Amino acid sequence: MTTPALKLDNIAKIFGGLRAIDGVSFEVAPRQIFGLIGPNGAGKTTAFNCISGVYTPEQGTISFFGQSIAGRPPSQIAALGIARTFQNIRLFGDMTVLENVMVAGHATISFGPLAAMFRLRKQAEEQERLATRAYELLRIFELDSLAGEFSKSLPYGSQRKLEIARALMLNPKLLLLDEPAAGMNSREADSLKNQIRWLRDTFDLTIVLVEHNMQVVMNVCEQVHCVDHGQTIASGEPLHVQNHPAVRTAYLGADVDESTLRQS
Amino acid sequence: MSTFLQQLVNGLSVGSIYALIALGYTMVYGTLGLINFAHGEVFMIGCYIGLYAAFWLGYETLSAASFSPMSATLVLLLAMAGAAIVGMLIERFAYRPLRGAPRLAPLITAIGVSLLLQNIAVLAFSANPRSFPSIITEHRLEFAGVTITNIKIFIFAVSILLMLALEFFVKKTWTGRAMRAISVNLPAAKLMGVPADRVISLTFAIGSALAAAGGILFGLDQTKLEPLMGNMIGLKAFIAAVLGGIGNIRGAAIGGLLIGIAELMTAGYISSDYRDAITFVILIVILLVRPQGLLGVVRQEKV
Amino acid sequence: MIWTYRTAVSIALIAALFVINWALDAFVIEYVVRIILQCGINAILAVGLNLINGTTGQFSLGHAGFMAVGAYATAFAVIHLESGLGFSASNIPAPWMQGLLLSVGLLFGALFAGLAGLLVGAPSLRLRGDYLAIVTLGFAEIIRLIFTNTEALGGATGYSGGRPLGLPVYTNFFWVFLWAILLITLIGNFTFSSYGRALRAIREDEIATEALGINTTRMKVLASVISAAAVGVAGGLFAHLMGTIRPDDFKMDRSVAMIVMILIGGLGSVSGAIIGAIFVAVTLEAMRDIQQYRLLAYSLLLIGLMIARPQGLLGSRELRLPAFLRRKRGGAA
């Protein structure tokens, strides 16, 4: 069996007395598209924050291609090849679209602060490299014509795309998408499904997404993991999870008839 | 041992003045998330108002001994009322226009207001130190080698009384509840019909009045006042608020007393040259070790 | 290629500075020269402070402390170098030697101020916004109290190297502007490099920056060290302009004056910082006769500016050179 790209083992994160996640375990195979679902407040984003290093879990281990990462600072985790987007889009609003992407290449530059101050040749070459790569990514996401705009002036959909382009500048092996379909209408959500698959194929990625839009999750994810109140309630193939009684209860309350669920 | 007790007594008296000023910092920070840099100057102005009030009430013509307790109380009340008005004016004209602005804008404005008040005070009261009228006659009491004056007892008693009154006000009255609601969530409080502007204005008024009370007590204790005195004392009171956990009223009281004691102990056992430094050392240590302060709670940023 | 171009520019610049220095000495009254020197020193202060307060968005209220460290370290080094080399009141160093001594002293000033920037920045830059402002203010006060209580450095009365006439006055136009141009160029280059971009990203959103593999703490401390070192050089130039330095020269209002400079120019703009620095130096002199209203005017300016234009007059925009003076930079920056 191959090493999983990402493995969470019995992770717990506690805020005050609240166990935001409590004993969650799952494995994501390389090049898999993996969905993490659950009602609001279930602990999905907390899990993301543990993986990306924003939080240090109180218990359990997280490994990335066999390497333990729990408790490392976010910058180290990102440098290892885990990139993420944020639920509430965190772009650098007062910087241009191009700069937003270029800055994500900073961790890879090979010149020191003194070379920057004296503007040595090396820094010009590196600058060129970052700009070229950033333009490539912008072109792929059809944002190159907006390269000089401030990112805060972009429409919502373009901001989401830019955030993904910025994450890809890190050359990640694993991409964490936090509610990529949030705020999208059904047509946009539809095309998002294809985009996610296309991302995986083009950039050779493993993708974990947190998502509320069940259409997207059921359609695009190969494995789904459902949490509620910080605990795993179901895990497996999308259809299996969708039909799991505990999942239905979690999402819709105790008494639900079939028809309501189908519509969702 | 007697040094220790003596410094403890002096520390409690200075500390209770810090505590009174710290309450204003903590209340404003609690409601607006703003370090009101000008608060130290409000304390200074309160002190000057007290000075002029005492003269107006005939301090010069009467001998110090015959200045009645009634008049002394009036001096205190006039200073508190005057400072309350100053505080409300500052809030209305300097801070309110910036509500919702990026966080550093109000901080810089507050520094500007602080400088402004200092310089107005220099022009209005002159830069020369003045001596505060001794509206209460000092009596010395000796206990086991420790000197306590009636003024120190008075300072401590008035501070505790005012702090208890504030505690009651914030916990038991509708307005106090509104203040706490605003400190938890300003937009939500507004939506629930809390008249936020009025309550915030009142917060400034109360904080400023307490600072003025601190100013009068300080005047009684130190007898010397000057336009720039608010700077250092204000800073120390702010540090007291941070030490106790900013936004927390009991924390401000405890922080003030601790800072006062730490200062006087440093002066007594190390050197009075380092009396000021110890406060800043405490600030740095507390911010690095427990930034939320002794009684504060951690607020984690949502990601 | 780049290097020959740079050498040519540098030689032309040094020659120009030399000529202007001579002309100022010969034709311009000392009063005006002093204002011009103050402009240069302020420009270093403003550009240095702007790196951390403007570009990185980490609001320090304690740069007067770094200026003090730079001033004392420079003066101490110059005094001891001089006596070590056998110079004395009867054996004054030649003008070029004076400049050299000053410059070596300034390197010490930069080194110690940079070290102070590291010691202050490393623990405190974890804090945000107003907490950082307060803790840096606290550090600056501690630095001032240390100088006040160090008798070897003159204590509260100030340091003049044990000389009746005070510190040697070596600061002149040539050296102020040589150092100013050097430091502004270095900090400018840094600001417009990938490092500067990372610093601006930190200002915009620290959590997102960290998630891009950038060690934000290390970047902030780096900015703090560079900023403190530059401000330290300005302190050294100040010391050898004034002839004596007292701990009270470096109180909070000194930090506030620096903040006024960068606010006038616009937070985050290098060229704006320079404009603000000149504005402050000139208005300060213009208001000399109405001294008691000077700080009053400043405070009103500060409040008015914040209410009307909290991002400063220029915002974070840069004034650009006319196209024919600009050289093409690598990439699309």
PDB file of N, CA and C in Angstrom, chain B residues 225-262:
ATOM      1  N   LEU B 225       1.880  69.856  40.798  1.00  0.00           N
ATOM      2  CA  LEU B 225       1.331  69.463  39.509  1.00  0.00           C
ATOM      3  C   LEU B 225       1.925  70.302  38.391  1.00  0.00           C
ATOM      4  N   GLU B 226       2.012  69.675  37.196  1.00  0.00           N
ATOM      5  CA  GLU B 226       2.525  70.373  36.026  1.00  0.00           C
ATOM      6  C   GLU B 226       1.839  69.799  34.800  1.00  0.00           C
ATOM      7  N   PRO B 227       1.829  70.577  33.709  1.00  0.00           N
ATOM      8  CA  PRO B 227       1.043  70.159  32.539  1.00  0.00           C
ATOM      9  C   PRO B 227       1.480  68.830  31.928  1.00  0.00           C
ATOM     10  N   LEU B 228       2.734  68.418  32.123  1.00  0.00           N
ATOM     11  CA  LEU B 228       3.181  67.186  31.469  1.00  0.00           C
ATOM     12  C   LEU B 228       3.071  65.953  32.366  1.00  0.00           C
ATOM     13  N   MET B 229       2.495  66.150  33.565  1.00  0.00           N
ATOM     14  CA  MET B 229       2.502  65.027  34.508  1.00  0.00           C
ATOM     15  C   MET B 229       1.613  63.874  34.063  1.00  0.00           C
ATOM     16  N   GLY B 230       0.624  64.163  33.195  1.00  0.00           N
ATOM     17  CA  GLY B 230      -0.296  63.108  32.784  1.00  0.00           C
ATOM     18  C   GLY B 230       0.375  62.024  31.965  1.00  0.00           C
ATOM     19  N   ASN B 231       1.467  62.407  31.323  1.00  0.00           N
ATOM     20  CA  ASN B 231       2.141  61.499  30.416  1.00  0.00           C
ATOM     21  C   ASN B 231       2.586  60.219  31.098  1.00  0.00           C
ATOM     22  N   MET B 232       3.468  60.372  32.072  1.00  0.00           N
ATOM     23  CA  MET B 232       4.045  59.205  32.729  1.00  0.00           C
ATOM     24  C   MET B 232       3.008  58.477  33.591  1.00  0.00           C
ATOM     25  N   ILE B 233       2.208  59.249  34.326  1.00  0.00           N
ATOM     26  CA  ILE B 233       1.225  58.593  35.191  1.00  0.00           C
ATOM     27  C   ILE B 233       0.173  57.869  34.355  1.00  0.00           C
ATOM     28  N   GLY B 234      -0.207  58.514  33.257  1.00  0.00           N
ATOM     29  CA  GLY B 234      -1.160  57.872  32.365  1.00  0.00           C
ATOM     30  C   GLY B 234      -0.617  56.554  31.833  1.00  0.00           C
ATOM     31  N   LEU B 235       0.651  56.585  31.440  1.00  0.00           N
ATOM     32  CA  LEU B 235       1.274  55.385  30.905  1.00  0.00           C
ATOM     33  C   LEU B 235       1.300  54.271  31.951  1.00  0.00           C
ATOM     34  N   LYS B 236       1.630  54.660  33.180  1.00  0.00           N
ATOM     35  CA  LYS B 236       1.682  53.648  34.243  1.00  0.00           C
ATOM     36  C   LYS B 236       0.297  53.073  34.513  1.00  0.00           C
ATOM     37  N   ALA B 237      -0.697  53.950  34.496  1.00  0.00           N
ATOM     38  CA  ALA B 237      -2.057  53.463  34.727  1.00  0.00           C
ATOM     39  C   ALA B 237      -2.468  52.531  33.596  1.00  0.00           C
ATOM     40  N   PHE B 238      -2.063  52.883  32.377  1.00  0.00           N
ATOM     41  CA  PHE B 238      -2.391  52.012  31.256  1.00  0.00           C
ATOM     42  C   PHE B 238      -1.742  50.640  31.453  1.00  0.00           C
ATOM     43  N   ILE B 239      -0.488  50.675  31.876  1.00  0.00           N
ATOM     44  CA  ILE B 239       0.208  49.411  32.108  1.00  0.00           C
ATOM     45  C   ILE B 239      -0.518  48.613  33.192  1.00  0.00           C
ATOM     46  N   ALA B 240      -1.026  49.332  34.199  1.00  0.00           N
ATOM     47  CA  ALA B 240      -1.800  48.654  35.238  1.00  0.00           C
ATOM     48  C   ALA B 240      -3.007  47.956  34.630  1.00  0.00           C
ATOM     49  N   ALA B 241      -3.674  48.640  33.696  1.00  0.00           N
ATOM     50  CA  ALA B 241      -4.846  48.044  33.044  1.00  0.00           C
ATOM     51  C   ALA B 241      -4.446  46.807  32.255  1.00  0.00           C
ATOM     52  N   VAL B 242      -3.299  46.880  31.560  1.00  0.00           N
ATOM     53  CA  VAL B 242      -2.830  45.736  30.780  1.00  0.00           C
ATOM     54  C   VAL B 242      -2.462  44.585  31.709  1.00  0.00           C
ATOM     55  N   LEU B 243      -1.817  44.931  32.817  1.00  0.00           N
ATOM     56  CA  LEU B 243      -1.412  43.902  33.777  1.00  0.00           C
ATOM     57  C   LEU B 243      -2.632  43.141  34.312  1.00  0.00           C
ATOM     58  N   GLY B 244      -3.689  43.890  34.628  1.00  0.00           N
ATOM     59  CA  GLY B 244      -4.873  43.234  35.175  1.00  0.00           C
ATOM     60  C   GLY B 244      -5.683  42.512  34.114  1.00  0.00           C
ATOM     61  N   GLY B 245      -5.461  42.856  32.867  1.00  0.00           N
ATOM     62  CA  GLY B 245      -6.268  42.293  31.783  1.00  0.00           C
ATOM     63  C   GLY B 245      -7.157  43.392  31.247  1.00  0.00           C
ATOM     64  N   ILE B 246      -6.745  43.970  30.110  1.00  0.00           N
ATOM     65  CA  ILE B 246      -7.432  45.179  29.680  1.00  0.00           C
ATOM     66  C   ILE B 246      -8.873  44.860  29.278  1.00  0.00           C
ATOM     67  N   GLY B 247      -9.776  45.743  29.667  1.00  0.00           N
ATOM     68  CA  GLY B 247     -11.192  45.493  29.450  1.00  0.00           C
ATOM     69  C   GLY B 247     -11.856  44.941  30.699  1.00  0.00           C
ATOM     70  N   ASN B 248     -11.055  44.589  31.684  1.00  0.00           N
ATOM     71  CA  ASN B 248     -11.582  43.956  32.888  1.00  0.00           C
ATOM     72  C   ASN B 248     -11.476  44.935  34.069  1.00  0.00           C
ATOM     73  N   ILE B 249     -12.620  45.294  34.642  1.00  0.00           N
ATOM     74  CA  ILE B 249     -12.633  46.354  35.656  1.00  0.00           C
ATOM     75  C   ILE B 249     -11.908  45.942  36.938  1.00  0.00           C
ATOM     76  N   ARG B 250     -12.183  44.747  37.415  1.00  0.00           N
ATOM     77  CA  ARG B 250     -11.456  44.292  38.606  1.00  0.00           C
ATOM     78  C   ARG B 250      -9.964  44.170  38.323  1.00  0.00           C
ATOM     79  N   GLY B 251      -9.660  43.739  37.087  1.00  0.00           N
ATOM     80  CA  GLY B 251      -8.260  43.619  36.698  1.00  0.00           C
ATOM     81  C   GLY B 251      -7.541  44.949  36.812  1.00  0.00           C
ATOM     82  N   ALA B 252      -8.224  46.022  36.384  1.00  0.00           N
ATOM     83  CA  ALA B 252      -7.599  47.347  36.445  1.00  0.00           C
ATOM     84  C   ALA B 252      -7.294  47.718  37.888  1.00  0.00           C
ATOM     85  N   ALA B 253      -8.232  47.412  38.785  1.00  0.00           N
ATOM     86  CA  ALA B 253      -8.019  47.731  40.196  1.00  0.00           C
ATOM     87  C   ALA B 253      -6.817  46.963  40.745  1.00  0.00           C
ATOM     88  N   ILE B 254      -6.800  45.666  40.473  1.00  0.00           N
ATOM     89  CA  ILE B 254      -5.700  44.838  40.978  1.00  0.00           C
ATOM     90  C   ILE B 254      -4.373  45.268  40.351  1.00  0.00           C
ATOM     91  N   GLY B 255      -4.404  45.502  39.023  1.00  0.00           N
ATOM     92  CA  GLY B 255      -3.196  45.921  38.327  1.00  0.00           C
ATOM     93  C   GLY B 255      -2.641  47.210  38.902  1.00  0.00           C
ATOM     94  N   GLY B 256      -3.519  48.177  39.168  1.00  0.00           N
ATOM     95  CA  GLY B 256      -3.075  49.456  39.715  1.00  0.00           C
ATOM     96  C   GLY B 256      -2.376  49.272  41.047  1.00  0.00           C
ATOM     97  N   LEU B 257      -2.997  48.505  41.930  1.00  0.00           N
ATOM     98  CA  LEU B 257      -2.392  48.289  43.250  1.00  0.00           C
ATOM     99  C   LEU B 257      -1.047  47.577  43.116  1.00  0.00           C
ATOM    100  N   LEU B 258      -0.992  46.559  42.244  1.00  0.00           N
ATOM    101  CA  LEU B 258       0.268  45.818  42.085  1.00  0.00           C
ATOM    102  C   LEU B 258       1.378  46.714  41.564  1.00  0.00           C
ATOM    103  N   ILE B 259       1.032  47.558  40.568  1.00  0.00           N
ATOM    104  CA  ILE B 259       2.060  48.454  40.006  1.00  0.00           C
ATOM    105  C   ILE B 259       2.551  49.414  41.089  1.00  0.00           C
ATOM    106  N   GLY B 260       1.609  49.961  41.853  1.00  0.00           N
ATOM    107  CA  GLY B 260       1.999  50.884  42.914  1.00  0.00           C
ATOM    108  C   GLY B 260       2.946  50.217  43.903  1.00  0.00           C
ATOM    109  N   ILE B 261       2.598  49.007  44.312  1.00  0.00           N
ATOM    110  CA  ILE B 261       3.437  48.302  45.283  1.00  0.00           C
ATOM    111  C   ILE B 261       4.804  47.977  44.670  1.00  0.00           C
ATOM    112  N   ALA B 262       4.797  47.483  43.417  1.00  0.00           N
ATOM    113  CA  ALA B 262       6.062  47.125  42.767  1.00  0.00           C
ATOM    114  C   ALA B 262       6.983  48.341  42.693  1.00  0.00           C
TER     115      ALA B 262
END
